[in-house]
XYZ file of C-alpha atoms in Angstrom:
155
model
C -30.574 22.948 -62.668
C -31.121 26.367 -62.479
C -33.935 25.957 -59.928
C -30.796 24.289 -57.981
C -28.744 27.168 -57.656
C -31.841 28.831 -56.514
C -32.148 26.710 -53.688
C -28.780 27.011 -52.726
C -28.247 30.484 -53.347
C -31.267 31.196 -50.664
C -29.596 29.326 -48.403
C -26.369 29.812 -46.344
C -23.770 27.199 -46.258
C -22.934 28.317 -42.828
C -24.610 26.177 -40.062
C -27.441 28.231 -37.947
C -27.443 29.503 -34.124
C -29.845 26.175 -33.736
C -27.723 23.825 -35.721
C -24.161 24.696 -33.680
C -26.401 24.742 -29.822
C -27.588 21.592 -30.758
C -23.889 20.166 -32.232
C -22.370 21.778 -28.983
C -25.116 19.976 -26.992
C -24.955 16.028 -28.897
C -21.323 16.787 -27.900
C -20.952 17.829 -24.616
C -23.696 14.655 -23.866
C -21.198 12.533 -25.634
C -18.100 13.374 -23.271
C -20.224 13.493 -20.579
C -21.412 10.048 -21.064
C -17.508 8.578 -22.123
C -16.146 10.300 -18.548
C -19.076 8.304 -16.800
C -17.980 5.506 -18.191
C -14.257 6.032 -17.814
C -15.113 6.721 -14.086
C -17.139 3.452 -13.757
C -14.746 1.312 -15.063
C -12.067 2.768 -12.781
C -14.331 2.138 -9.857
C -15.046 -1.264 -11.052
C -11.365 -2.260 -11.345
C -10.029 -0.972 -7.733
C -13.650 -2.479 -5.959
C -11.940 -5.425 -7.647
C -8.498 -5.436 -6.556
C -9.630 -3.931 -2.835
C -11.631 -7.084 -2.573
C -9.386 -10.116 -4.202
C -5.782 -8.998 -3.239
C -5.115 -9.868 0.592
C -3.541 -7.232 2.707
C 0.220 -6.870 3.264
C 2.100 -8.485 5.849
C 4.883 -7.670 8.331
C 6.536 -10.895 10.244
C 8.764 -10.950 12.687
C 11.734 -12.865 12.652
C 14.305 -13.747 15.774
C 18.011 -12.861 15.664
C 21.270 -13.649 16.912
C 22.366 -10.872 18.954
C 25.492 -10.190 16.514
C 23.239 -9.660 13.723
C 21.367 -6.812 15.378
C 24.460 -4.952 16.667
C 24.662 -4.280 13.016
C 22.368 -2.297 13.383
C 19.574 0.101 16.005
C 18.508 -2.019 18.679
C 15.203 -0.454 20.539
C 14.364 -1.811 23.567
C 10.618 -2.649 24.153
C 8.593 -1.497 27.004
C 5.202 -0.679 27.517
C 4.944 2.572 25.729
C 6.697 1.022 22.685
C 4.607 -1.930 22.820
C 1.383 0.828 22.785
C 3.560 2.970 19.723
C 4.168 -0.350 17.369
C 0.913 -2.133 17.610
C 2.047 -4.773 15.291
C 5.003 -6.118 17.752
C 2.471 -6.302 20.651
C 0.047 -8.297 18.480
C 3.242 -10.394 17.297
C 4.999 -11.204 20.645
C 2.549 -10.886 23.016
C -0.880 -11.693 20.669
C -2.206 -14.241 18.979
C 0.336 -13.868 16.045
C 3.571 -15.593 18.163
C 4.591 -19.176 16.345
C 7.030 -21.437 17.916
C 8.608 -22.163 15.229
C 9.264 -20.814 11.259
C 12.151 -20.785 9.014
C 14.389 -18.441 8.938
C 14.750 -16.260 6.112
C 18.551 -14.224 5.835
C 21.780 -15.232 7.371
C 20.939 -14.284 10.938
C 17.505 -15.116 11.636
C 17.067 -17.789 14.031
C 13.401 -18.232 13.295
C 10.120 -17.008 12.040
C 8.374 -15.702 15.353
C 4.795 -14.919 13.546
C 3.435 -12.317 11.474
C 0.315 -10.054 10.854
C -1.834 -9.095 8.255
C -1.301 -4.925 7.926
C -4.701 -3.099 7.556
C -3.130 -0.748 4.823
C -0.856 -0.475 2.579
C 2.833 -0.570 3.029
C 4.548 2.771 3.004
C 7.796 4.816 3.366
C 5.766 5.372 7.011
C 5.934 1.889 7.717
C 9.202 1.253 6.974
C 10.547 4.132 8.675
C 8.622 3.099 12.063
C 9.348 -0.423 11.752
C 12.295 -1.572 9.705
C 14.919 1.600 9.061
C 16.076 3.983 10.618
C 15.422 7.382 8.408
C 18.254 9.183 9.723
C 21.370 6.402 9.719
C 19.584 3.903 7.236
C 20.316 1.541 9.551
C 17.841 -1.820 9.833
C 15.893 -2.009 13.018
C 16.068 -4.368 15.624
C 14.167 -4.981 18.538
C 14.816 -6.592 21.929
C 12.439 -8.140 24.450
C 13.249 -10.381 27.288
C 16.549 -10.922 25.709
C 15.552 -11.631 22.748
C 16.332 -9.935 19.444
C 13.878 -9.285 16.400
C 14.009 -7.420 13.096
C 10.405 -6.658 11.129
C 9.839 -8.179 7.271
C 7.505 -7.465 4.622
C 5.590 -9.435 2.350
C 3.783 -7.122 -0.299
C 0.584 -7.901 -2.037
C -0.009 -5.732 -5.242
């Protein structure tokens, strides 16, 4: 027993220089290998949803003319056709239907619709749908025809 105390009393209970680097290093290896892994997973998961969830949508539905006196009515010419891509691909493209359901009181028909490389946002909506400074729904006219943009989002 007594050759116990010896022992200990040589010794320090205090962890050396070398004992705390090497703690401080087993440590900073472990965080550095749970934030690698963190990061991985979160790259994982949105490679994932990129790849299965299709892109949004915006269709184009016709109107009766009272409907969009409710609201902005923008005439389309050619510069507006070259400013909202998505109408030119729509009523002049490869997008046009002849016929769809309608989908609100007012809509005549669906016209067609297109898938929208990005995601939906307040950019979208305020070049296609409202108005940011009344609030007001958009409507378009074209060879006397009127037309209002949808969504469908895909999240």
């Amino acid at each position: 027993m007594d050759e116990d105390v010896g022992v200990l009393a040589g010794k320090s209970m205090t962890p050396s220089g070398h004992e705390k680097s090497t703690r401080l290093k087993r440590y900073l290896i472990a965080v550095a290998v749970a934030g690698l892994l963190l990061f991985g997973c979160y790259v994982a998961v949105a490679t994932y949803i990129a790849a299965t969830i299709p892109p949004d949508e915006l269709l184009l539905y016709e109107v009766t003319e009272e409907r969009a006196r409710e609201g902005i009515v923008i005439p389309l010419d050619e510069e507006m056709f070259r400013n909202l891509p998505v109408l030119d691909a729509i009523l002049r493209g490869e997008g046009h239907e002849d016929e769809g359901d309608p989908y609100m009181p007012g809509d005549i028909r669906l016209v067609g619709s297109v898938e929208y490389p990005e995601k939906i946002h307040r950019g979208t909506i305020d070049t296609y749908i409202f108005d940011s400074e009344t609030g007001k729904q958009k409507y378009f006219e074209y060879e006397g025809r009127y037309y209002r943009v949808g969504t469908i989002y895909r999240d």
